[in-house]
Amino acid sequence: MQDYPKKLLILLLFTVLSTPIWAQKQFRIDMIQATSHPESDISPRVSPHGRWMAYVNHNAGNFDIWLRRTRGGGRAIQITKHRADDYYPAWTPNSKSLVFVSQRSDALGDIWQVDLREAKGYLIPKGKPKQHTFYKGVDSYPTVAPDGKKIAWVSDRSGQEEIWFYNDHTSKTLQLTFLGGTHPCWSPNQDFIAFTSFRADPNSNGDIWMINLHGRKPSTEEETQFWDEREYPSWQVTQGKATDAFPAWSLDAKTMLFARYERDTNGDHVI
C-alpha cells in the first residue's frame, strides 16, 4: 500500500474513533489505491472542486509535484520539473493554481505558485512558476485564503517558526503568531486559521490552536496566558499529552480534523 492510502486511513480512523459507538456502525471506509509507483508518493491534496489530486513524487530522482484525476483514471501529469525539490502543494480556491514549497533558490525552501490550464482533459502548467518569498531561511507549509488573495505559511525569519501572512491586495507581509506556530490551514469560512503550536507548555508535544481574524481579543487571565497582544485573537482547541498536528477543515468549516500521535510509553501496548 502506498503512502497516500496509509495517510488517508489514519485520518479516517481517527474520525471513527472520535464518534459515538452508534455512529461507528454506520461509518464505512471504501479504500481505493490512488498511486502505484514504487517511488514515494506523499502529501496528497484534492482540489476544491474534487476533480484532481495533487501529490509529491520522487520518480524523477527528486521530489516534484504531480496531478492525477480523482475519478476516471488517466495518466499522471508532472507539474514541476526542476532538479531541486518541490513539495507540499496547496490549491487555490478556484482549483486553477498550486502554491508550493521549492528549494530551487533556497535549500530551506521558498513559497512559489504555478498556474494551471486545461488541455485535452488534463491540467498542465500555464507559464513558469512565480516566486512569492525570497527569505534565505525556512518558508514552508503554505495555505491559501478562500478569496485566493492571501497566503499564510510558516517561516523562521523572526528567530523561531511562526505563521506569516501575505496579502495580495496590499502586497504586505505580516507576522501572525509570536509564540510559535506551524502547520497552518485556512478555513473555508475566511475568518479562521487552524495551526499547531507548543505555546501552552514548552515540553508539550503540540496542540491545535485557532486564529480568529475578526474575533474579540482574549480578556481573562486564563485566555491571555498563552496569547501575545501583537497577535490576532488565538484560542486553544486541543490539549493533552498526545501530539496533535496538521489540522484540516471540512468544506462547511464546521468540523476540524487533525492527526493525533500517541506513544506507548510503558510498553504495556495500551495508549
PDB file of N, CA, C and O in Angstrom, residues 35-101:
ATOM      1  N   THR A  35      -2.264   5.702  -6.164  1.00  0.00           N
ATOM      2  CA  THR A  35      -0.999   5.661  -6.892  1.00  0.00           C
ATOM      3  C   THR A  35      -0.346   4.302  -6.680  1.00  0.00           C
ATOM      4  O   THR A  35      -0.617   3.612  -5.702  1.00  0.00           O
ATOM      5  N   SER A  36       0.535   3.922  -7.596  1.00  0.00           N
ATOM      6  CA  SER A  36       1.162   2.599  -7.511  1.00  0.00           C
ATOM      7  C   SER A  36       2.638   2.609  -7.881  1.00  0.00           C
ATOM      8  O   SER A  36       3.250   1.566  -7.994  1.00  0.00           O
ATOM      9  N   HIS A  37       3.217   3.795  -8.073  1.00  0.00           N
ATOM     10  CA  HIS A  37       4.624   3.861  -8.444  1.00  0.00           C
ATOM     11  C   HIS A  37       5.499   3.368  -7.289  1.00  0.00           C
ATOM     12  O   HIS A  37       5.192   3.631  -6.116  1.00  0.00           O
ATOM     13  N   PRO A  38       6.591   2.645  -7.560  1.00  0.00           N
ATOM     14  CA  PRO A  38       7.449   2.140  -6.479  1.00  0.00           C
ATOM     15  C   PRO A  38       8.143   3.236  -5.682  1.00  0.00           C
ATOM     16  O   PRO A  38       8.527   3.015  -4.545  1.00  0.00           O
ATOM     17  N   GLU A  39       8.303   4.442  -6.261  1.00  0.00           N
ATOM     18  CA  GLU A  39       8.885   5.546  -5.506  1.00  0.00           C
ATOM     19  C   GLU A  39       7.850   6.155  -4.564  1.00  0.00           C
ATOM     20  O   GLU A  39       6.668   5.848  -4.635  1.00  0.00           O
ATOM     21  N   SER A  40       8.300   7.031  -3.691  1.00  0.00           N
ATOM     22  CA  SER A  40       7.420   7.628  -2.684  1.00  0.00           C
ATOM     23  C   SER A  40       6.379   8.540  -3.324  1.00  0.00           C
ATOM     24  O   SER A  40       6.696   9.352  -4.202  1.00  0.00           O
ATOM     25  N   ASP A  41       5.130   8.421  -2.885  1.00  0.00           N
ATOM     26  CA  ASP A  41       4.044   9.339  -3.231  1.00  0.00           C
ATOM     27  C   ASP A  41       3.514   9.895  -1.916  1.00  0.00           C
ATOM     28  O   ASP A  41       2.960   9.157  -1.098  1.00  0.00           O
ATOM     29  N   ILE A  42       3.663  11.213  -1.702  1.00  0.00           N
ATOM     30  CA  ILE A  42       3.316  11.809  -0.412  1.00  0.00           C
ATOM     31  C   ILE A  42       2.529  13.102  -0.611  1.00  0.00           C
ATOM     32  O   ILE A  42       2.384  13.595  -1.727  1.00  0.00           O
ATOM     33  N   SER A  43       2.024  13.652   0.476  1.00  0.00           N
ATOM     34  CA  SER A  43       1.345  14.959   0.522  1.00  0.00           C
ATOM     35  C   SER A  43       0.201  15.087  -0.480  1.00  0.00           C
ATOM     36  O   SER A  43       0.168  16.029  -1.282  1.00  0.00           O
ATOM     37  N   PRO A  44      -0.773  14.176  -0.476  1.00  0.00           N
ATOM     38  CA  PRO A  44      -1.902  14.311  -1.408  1.00  0.00           C
ATOM     39  C   PRO A  44      -2.798  15.486  -1.036  1.00  0.00           C
ATOM     40  O   PRO A  44      -3.069  15.730   0.142  1.00  0.00           O
ATOM     41  N   ARG A  45      -3.255  16.231  -2.034  1.00  0.00           N
ATOM     42  CA  ARG A  45      -4.156  17.359  -1.834  1.00  0.00           C
ATOM     43  C   ARG A  45      -5.215  17.333  -2.930  1.00  0.00           C
ATOM     44  O   ARG A  45      -4.905  17.514  -4.110  1.00  0.00           O
ATOM     45  N   VAL A  46      -6.453  17.116  -2.559  1.00  0.00           N
ATOM     46  CA  VAL A  46      -7.558  17.087  -3.529  1.00  0.00           C
ATOM     47  C   VAL A  46      -7.999  18.522  -3.815  1.00  0.00           C
ATOM     48  O   VAL A  46      -8.116  19.344  -2.903  1.00  0.00           O
ATOM     49  N   SER A  47      -8.237  18.825  -5.077  1.00  0.00           N
ATOM     50  CA  SER A  47      -8.635  20.177  -5.469  1.00  0.00           C
ATOM     51  C   SER A  47      -9.994  20.527  -4.872  1.00  0.00           C
ATOM     52  O   SER A  47     -10.807  19.646  -4.586  1.00  0.00           O
ATOM     53  N   PRO A  48     -10.285  21.820  -4.669  1.00  0.00           N
ATOM     54  CA  PRO A  48     -11.561  22.222  -4.065  1.00  0.00           C
ATOM     55  C   PRO A  48     -12.788  21.697  -4.798  1.00  0.00           C
ATOM     56  O   PRO A  48     -13.798  21.394  -4.171  1.00  0.00           O
ATOM     57  N   HIS A  49     -12.728  21.578  -6.129  1.00  0.00           N
ATOM     58  CA  HIS A  49     -13.891  21.043  -6.846  1.00  0.00           C
ATOM     59  C   HIS A  49     -13.862  19.506  -6.919  1.00  0.00           C
ATOM     60  O   HIS A  49     -14.768  18.890  -7.484  1.00  0.00           O
ATOM     61  N   GLY A  50     -12.825  18.887  -6.378  1.00  0.00           N
ATOM     62  CA  GLY A  50     -12.800  17.440  -6.227  1.00  0.00           C
ATOM     63  C   GLY A  50     -12.359  16.646  -7.435  1.00  0.00           C
ATOM     64  O   GLY A  50     -12.349  15.415  -7.394  1.00  0.00           O
ATOM     65  N   ARG A  51     -11.956  17.294  -8.522  1.00  0.00           N
ATOM     66  CA  ARG A  51     -11.645  16.570  -9.758  1.00  0.00           C
ATOM     67  C   ARG A  51     -10.203  16.099  -9.836  1.00  0.00           C
ATOM     68  O   ARG A  51      -9.901  15.155 -10.564  1.00  0.00           O
ATOM     69  N   TRP A  52      -9.293  16.752  -9.122  1.00  0.00           N
ATOM     70  CA  TRP A  52      -7.875  16.461  -9.251  1.00  0.00           C
ATOM     71  C   TRP A  52      -7.221  16.231  -7.900  1.00  0.00           C
ATOM     72  O   TRP A  52      -7.642  16.805  -6.894  1.00  0.00           O
ATOM     73  N   MET A  53      -6.194  15.416  -7.897  1.00  0.00           N
ATOM     74  CA  MET A  53      -5.380  15.219  -6.708  1.00  0.00           C
ATOM     75  C   MET A  53      -3.945  15.598  -7.030  1.00  0.00           C
ATOM     76  O   MET A  53      -3.325  15.027  -7.933  1.00  0.00           O
ATOM     77  N   ALA A  54      -3.424  16.596  -6.320  1.00  0.00           N
ATOM     78  CA  ALA A  54      -2.004  16.927  -6.421  1.00  0.00           C
ATOM     79  C   ALA A  54      -1.254  16.112  -5.378  1.00  0.00           C
ATOM     80  O   ALA A  54      -1.758  15.851  -4.291  1.00  0.00           O
ATOM     81  N   TYR A  55      -0.056  15.689  -5.716  1.00  0.00           N
ATOM     82  CA  TYR A  55       0.757  14.941  -4.764  1.00  0.00           C
ATOM     83  C   TYR A  55       2.227  15.100  -5.136  1.00  0.00           C
ATOM     84  O   TYR A  55       2.572  15.653  -6.190  1.00  0.00           O
ATOM     85  N   VAL A  56       3.096  14.629  -4.266  1.00  0.00           N
ATOM     86  CA  VAL A  56       4.533  14.756  -4.464  1.00  0.00           C
ATOM     87  C   VAL A  56       5.117  13.379  -4.735  1.00  0.00           C
ATOM     88  O   VAL A  56       4.827  12.418  -4.015  1.00  0.00           O
ATOM     89  N   ASN A  57       5.938  13.295  -5.771  1.00  0.00           N
ATOM     90  CA  ASN A  57       6.502  12.016  -6.201  1.00  0.00           C
ATOM     91  C   ASN A  57       8.011  12.154  -6.405  1.00  0.00           C
ATOM     92  O   ASN A  57       8.506  13.206  -6.794  1.00  0.00           O
ATOM     93  N   HIS A  58       8.742  11.062  -6.162  1.00  0.00           N
ATOM     94  CA  HIS A  58      10.199  11.052  -6.264  1.00  0.00           C
ATOM     95  C   HIS A  58      10.660  10.330  -7.538  1.00  0.00           C
ATOM     96  O   HIS A  58      11.811   9.920  -7.666  1.00  0.00           O
ATOM     97  N   ASN A  59       9.786  10.208  -8.499  1.00  0.00           N
ATOM     98  CA  ASN A  59      10.034   9.419  -9.697  1.00  0.00           C
ATOM     99  C   ASN A  59      11.248   9.907 -10.489  1.00  0.00           C
ATOM    100  O   ASN A  59      12.020   9.112 -11.025  1.00  0.00           O
ATOM    101  N   ALA A  60      11.445  11.224 -10.578  1.00  0.00           N
ATOM    102  CA  ALA A  60      12.495  11.791 -11.426  1.00  0.00           C
ATOM    103  C   ALA A  60      13.837  11.940 -10.699  1.00  0.00           C
ATOM    104  O   ALA A  60      14.739  12.601 -11.214  1.00  0.00           O
ATOM    105  N   GLY A  61      13.969  11.357  -9.527  1.00  0.00           N
ATOM    106  CA  GLY A  61      15.221  11.466  -8.784  1.00  0.00           C
ATOM    107  C   GLY A  61      15.214  12.558  -7.743  1.00  0.00           C
ATOM    108  O   GLY A  61      16.155  12.695  -6.960  1.00  0.00           O
ATOM    109  N   ASN A  62      14.179  13.379  -7.747  1.00  0.00           N
ATOM    110  CA  ASN A  62      13.970  14.383  -6.706  1.00  0.00           C
ATOM    111  C   ASN A  62      12.457  14.560  -6.560  1.00  0.00           C
ATOM    112  O   ASN A  62      11.670  14.017  -7.345  1.00  0.00           O
ATOM    113  N   PHE A  63      12.038  15.312  -5.562  1.00  0.00           N
ATOM    114  CA  PHE A  63      10.609  15.485  -5.324  1.00  0.00           C
ATOM    115  C   PHE A  63      10.027  16.540  -6.261  1.00  0.00           C
ATOM    116  O   PHE A  63      10.516  17.667  -6.330  1.00  0.00           O
ATOM    117  N   ASP A  64       8.980  16.150  -6.992  1.00  0.00           N
ATOM    118  CA  ASP A  64       8.236  17.051  -7.869  1.00  0.00           C
ATOM    119  C   ASP A  64       6.747  16.908  -7.587  1.00  0.00           C
ATOM    120  O   ASP A  64       6.293  15.935  -6.974  1.00  0.00           O
ATOM    121  N   ILE A  65       5.974  17.868  -8.080  1.00  0.00           N
ATOM    122  CA  ILE A  65       4.524  17.854  -7.905  1.00  0.00           C
ATOM    123  C   ILE A  65       3.868  17.284  -9.151  1.00  0.00           C
ATOM    124  O   ILE A  65       4.187  17.673 -10.277  1.00  0.00           O
ATOM    125  N   TRP A  66       2.953  16.360  -8.918  1.00  0.00           N
ATOM    126  CA  TRP A  66       2.219  15.693  -9.979  1.00  0.00           C
ATOM    127  C   TRP A  66       0.721  15.854  -9.754  1.00  0.00           C
ATOM    128  O   TRP A  66       0.277  16.166  -8.645  1.00  0.00           O
ATOM    129  N   LEU A  67      -0.052  15.634 -10.828  1.00  0.00           N
ATOM    130  CA  LEU A  67      -1.509  15.676 -10.760  1.00  0.00           C
ATOM    131  C   LEU A  67      -2.092  14.389 -11.315  1.00  0.00           C
ATOM    132  O   LEU A  67      -1.561  13.810 -12.270  1.00  0.00           O
ATOM    133  N   ARG A  68      -3.189  13.978 -10.721  1.00  0.00           N
ATOM    134  CA  ARG A  68      -3.922  12.810 -11.207  1.00  0.00           C
ATOM    135  C   ARG A  68      -5.411  13.045 -10.984  1.00  0.00           C
ATOM    136  O   ARG A  68      -5.814  13.684 -10.010  1.00  0.00           O
ATOM    137  N   ARG A  69      -6.232  12.544 -11.912  1.00  0.00           N
ATOM    138  CA  ARG A  69      -7.682  12.644 -11.729  1.00  0.00           C
ATOM    139  C   ARG A  69      -8.118  11.830 -10.512  1.00  0.00           C
ATOM    140  O   ARG A  69      -7.558  10.778 -10.217  1.00  0.00           O
ATOM    141  N   THR A  70      -9.144  12.313  -9.818  1.00  0.00           N
ATOM    142  CA  THR A  70      -9.686  11.541  -8.702  1.00  0.00           C
ATOM    143  C   THR A  70     -10.649  10.466  -9.194  1.00  0.00           C
ATOM    144  O   THR A  70     -10.909   9.502  -8.483  1.00  0.00           O
ATOM    145  N   ARG A  71     -11.163  10.629 -10.406  1.00  0.00           N
ATOM    146  CA  ARG A  71     -12.068   9.627 -10.985  1.00  0.00           C
ATOM    147  C   ARG A  71     -11.770   9.478 -12.472  1.00  0.00           C
ATOM    148  O   ARG A  71     -11.305  10.411 -13.124  1.00  0.00           O
ATOM    149  N   GLY A  72     -12.043   8.304 -12.979  1.00  0.00           N
ATOM    150  CA  GLY A  72     -11.942   8.093 -14.417  1.00  0.00           C
ATOM    151  C   GLY A  72     -10.588   7.663 -14.923  1.00  0.00           C
ATOM    152  O   GLY A  72     -10.419   7.464 -16.128  1.00  0.00           O
ATOM    153  N   GLY A  73      -9.621   7.527 -14.029  1.00  0.00           N
ATOM    154  CA  GLY A  73      -8.309   7.052 -14.472  1.00  0.00           C
ATOM    155  C   GLY A  73      -7.549   8.088 -15.270  1.00  0.00           C
ATOM    156  O   GLY A  73      -7.727   9.286 -15.122  1.00  0.00           O
ATOM    157  N   GLY A  74      -6.701   7.617 -16.177  1.00  0.00           N
ATOM    158  CA  GLY A  74      -5.844   8.512 -16.954  1.00  0.00           C
ATOM    159  C   GLY A  74      -4.451   8.593 -16.363  1.00  0.00           C
ATOM    160  O   GLY A  74      -4.193   8.131 -15.253  1.00  0.00           O
ATOM    161  N   ARG A  75      -3.550   9.162 -17.122  1.00  0.00           N
ATOM    162  CA  ARG A  75      -2.160   9.219 -16.702  1.00  0.00           C
ATOM    163  C   ARG A  75      -1.915  10.376 -15.738  1.00  0.00           C
ATOM    164  O   ARG A  75      -2.679  11.348 -15.693  1.00  0.00           O
ATOM    165  N   ALA A  76      -0.849  10.258 -14.975  1.00  0.00           N
ATOM    166  CA  ALA A  76      -0.425  11.330 -14.080  1.00  0.00           C
ATOM    167  C   ALA A  76       0.339  12.387 -14.874  1.00  0.00           C
ATOM    168  O   ALA A  76       1.044  12.068 -15.829  1.00  0.00           O
ATOM    169  N   ILE A  77       0.183  13.632 -14.492  1.00  0.00           N
ATOM    170  CA  ILE A  77       0.830  14.752 -15.174  1.00  0.00           C
ATOM    171  C   ILE A  77       1.854  15.383 -14.237  1.00  0.00           C
ATOM    172  O   ILE A  77       1.527  15.766 -13.105  1.00  0.00           O
ATOM    173  N   GLN A  78       3.085  15.508 -14.694  1.00  0.00           N
ATOM    174  CA  GLN A  78       4.126  16.144 -13.902  1.00  0.00           C
ATOM    175  C   GLN A  78       4.000  17.660 -14.044  1.00  0.00           C
ATOM    176  O   GLN A  78       4.068  18.199 -15.137  1.00  0.00           O
ATOM    177  N   ILE A  79       3.825  18.347 -12.923  1.00  0.00           N
ATOM    178  CA  ILE A  79       3.612  19.790 -12.941  1.00  0.00           C
ATOM    179  C   ILE A  79       4.905  20.566 -12.768  1.00  0.00           C
ATOM    180  O   ILE A  79       5.140  21.583 -13.409  1.00  0.00           O
ATOM    181  N   THR A  80       5.778  20.138 -11.878  1.00  0.00           N
ATOM    182  CA  THR A  80       7.078  20.807 -11.709  1.00  0.00           C
ATOM    183  C   THR A  80       8.184  19.861 -12.158  1.00  0.00           C
ATOM    184  O   THR A  80       8.101  18.650 -11.957  1.00  0.00           O
ATOM    185  N   LYS A  81       9.224  20.421 -12.748  1.00  0.00           N
ATOM    186  CA  LYS A  81      10.287  19.596 -13.334  1.00  0.00           C
ATOM    187  C   LYS A  81      11.683  20.126 -12.998  1.00  0.00           C
ATOM    188  O   LYS A  81      12.652  19.798 -13.662  1.00  0.00           O
ATOM    189  N   HIS A  82      11.793  20.932 -11.975  1.00  0.00           N
ATOM    190  CA  HIS A  82      13.095  21.470 -11.598  1.00  0.00           C
ATOM    191  C   HIS A  82      13.927  20.398 -10.899  1.00  0.00           C
ATOM    192  O   HIS A  82      13.379  19.499 -10.245  1.00  0.00           O
ATOM    193  N   ARG A  83      15.239  20.480 -11.007  1.00  0.00           N
ATOM    194  CA  ARG A  83      16.095  19.463 -10.378  1.00  0.00           C
ATOM    195  C   ARG A  83      16.119  19.600  -8.858  1.00  0.00           C
ATOM    196  O   ARG A  83      16.501  18.669  -8.158  1.00  0.00           O
ATOM    197  N   ALA A  84      15.723  20.777  -8.337  1.00  0.00           N
ATOM    198  CA  ALA A  84      15.579  20.945  -6.895  1.00  0.00           C
ATOM    199  C   ALA A  84      14.217  20.400  -6.456  1.00  0.00           C
ATOM    200  O   ALA A  84      13.300  20.225  -7.273  1.00  0.00           O
ATOM    201  N   ASP A  85      14.070  20.127  -5.179  1.00  0.00           N
ATOM    202  CA  ASP A  85      12.828  19.552  -4.674  1.00  0.00           C
ATOM    203  C   ASP A  85      11.699  20.580  -4.648  1.00  0.00           C
ATOM    204  O   ASP A  85      11.881  21.727  -4.227  1.00  0.00           O
ATOM    205  N   ASP A  86      10.508  20.149  -5.094  1.00  0.00           N
ATOM    206  CA  ASP A  86       9.259  20.905  -4.977  1.00  0.00           C
ATOM    207  C   ASP A  86       8.282  20.033  -4.206  1.00  0.00           C
ATOM    208  O   ASP A  86       8.105  18.849  -4.539  1.00  0.00           O
ATOM    209  N   TYR A  87       7.630  20.589  -3.200  1.00  0.00           N
ATOM    210  CA  TYR A  87       6.791  19.751  -2.341  1.00  0.00           C
ATOM    211  C   TYR A  87       5.743  20.588  -1.607  1.00  0.00           C
ATOM    212  O   TYR A  87       5.691  21.800  -1.728  1.00  0.00           O
ATOM    213  N   TYR A  88       4.925  19.925  -0.833  1.00  0.00           N
ATOM    214  CA  TYR A  88       3.839  20.491  -0.026  1.00  0.00           C
ATOM    215  C   TYR A  88       2.917  21.409  -0.853  1.00  0.00           C
ATOM    216  O   TYR A  88       2.825  22.608  -0.614  1.00  0.00           O
ATOM    217  N   PRO A  89       2.195  20.853  -1.839  1.00  0.00           N
ATOM    218  CA  PRO A  89       1.290  21.677  -2.651  1.00  0.00           C
ATOM    219  C   PRO A  89       0.030  22.075  -1.891  1.00  0.00           C
ATOM    220  O   PRO A  89      -0.448  21.347  -1.017  1.00  0.00           O
ATOM    221  N   ALA A  90      -0.503  23.242  -2.215  1.00  0.00           N
ATOM    222  CA  ALA A  90      -1.775  23.724  -1.667  1.00  0.00           C
ATOM    223  C   ALA A  90      -2.563  24.373  -2.799  1.00  0.00           C
ATOM    224  O   ALA A  90      -2.023  25.204  -3.534  1.00  0.00           O
ATOM    225  N   TRP A  91      -3.821  24.009  -2.947  1.00  0.00           N
ATOM    226  CA  TRP A  91      -4.660  24.519  -4.031  1.00  0.00           C
ATOM    227  C   TRP A  91      -5.165  25.932  -3.718  1.00  0.00           C
ATOM    228  O   TRP A  91      -5.437  26.271  -2.569  1.00  0.00           O
ATOM    229  N   THR A  92      -5.338  26.729  -4.761  1.00  0.00           N
ATOM    230  CA  THR A  92      -6.117  27.951  -4.635  1.00  0.00           C
ATOM    231  C   THR A  92      -7.593  27.581  -4.737  1.00  0.00           C
ATOM    232  O   THR A  92      -7.949  26.527  -5.281  1.00  0.00           O
ATOM    233  N   PRO A  93      -8.501  28.409  -4.214  1.00  0.00           N
ATOM    234  CA  PRO A  93      -9.922  28.045  -4.173  1.00  0.00           C
ATOM    235  C   PRO A  93     -10.564  27.758  -5.529  1.00  0.00           C
ATOM    236  O   PRO A  93     -11.523  26.989  -5.614  1.00  0.00           O
ATOM    237  N   ASN A  94     -10.048  28.367  -6.597  1.00  0.00           N
ATOM    238  CA  ASN A  94     -10.639  28.140  -7.924  1.00  0.00           C
ATOM    239  C   ASN A  94     -10.079  26.905  -8.624  1.00  0.00           C
ATOM    240  O   ASN A  94     -10.430  26.625  -9.777  1.00  0.00           O
ATOM    241  N   SER A  95      -9.195  26.163  -7.952  1.00  0.00           N
ATOM    242  CA  SER A  95      -8.595  24.934  -8.498  1.00  0.00           C
ATOM    243  C   SER A  95      -7.761  25.195  -9.756  1.00  0.00           C
ATOM    244  O   SER A  95      -7.534  24.287 -10.555  1.00  0.00           O
ATOM    245  N   LYS A  96      -7.299  26.437  -9.930  1.00  0.00           N
ATOM    246  CA  LYS A  96      -6.541  26.780 -11.129  1.00  0.00           C
ATOM    247  C   LYS A  96      -5.072  27.091 -10.855  1.00  0.00           C
ATOM    248  O   LYS A  96      -4.321  27.441 -11.769  1.00  0.00           O
ATOM    249  N   SER A  97      -4.651  26.977  -9.606  1.00  0.00           N
ATOM    250  CA  SER A  97      -3.251  27.237  -9.251  1.00  0.00           C
ATOM    251  C   SER A  97      -2.860  26.358  -8.074  1.00  0.00           C
ATOM    252  O   SER A  97      -3.708  25.943  -7.275  1.00  0.00           O
ATOM    253  N   LEU A  98      -1.566  26.108  -7.967  1.00  0.00           N
ATOM    254  CA  LEU A  98      -0.996  25.412  -6.822  1.00  0.00           C
ATOM    255  C   LEU A  98       0.090  26.282  -6.208  1.00  0.00           C
ATOM    256  O   LEU A  98       0.980  26.749  -6.904  1.00  0.00           O
ATOM    257  N   VAL A  99      -0.013  26.501  -4.920  1.00  0.00           N
ATOM    258  CA  VAL A  99       1.050  27.140  -4.158  1.00  0.00           C
ATOM    259  C   VAL A  99       1.863  26.014  -3.530  1.00  0.00           C
ATOM    260  O   VAL A  99       1.304  25.034  -3.040  1.00  0.00           O
ATOM    261  N   PHE A 100       3.189  26.133  -3.538  1.00  0.00           N
ATOM    262  CA  PHE A 100       4.008  25.022  -3.067  1.00  0.00           C
ATOM    263  C   PHE A 100       5.332  25.528  -2.521  1.00  0.00           C
ATOM    264  O   PHE A 100       5.679  26.714  -2.636  1.00  0.00           O
ATOM    265  N   VAL A 101       6.080  24.625  -1.910  1.00  0.00           N
ATOM    266  CA  VAL A 101       7.416  24.931  -1.398  1.00  0.00           C
ATOM    267  C   VAL A 101       8.436  24.423  -2.403  1.00  0.00           C
ATOM    268  O   VAL A 101       8.323  23.300  -2.895  1.00  0.00           O
TER     269      VAL A 101
END
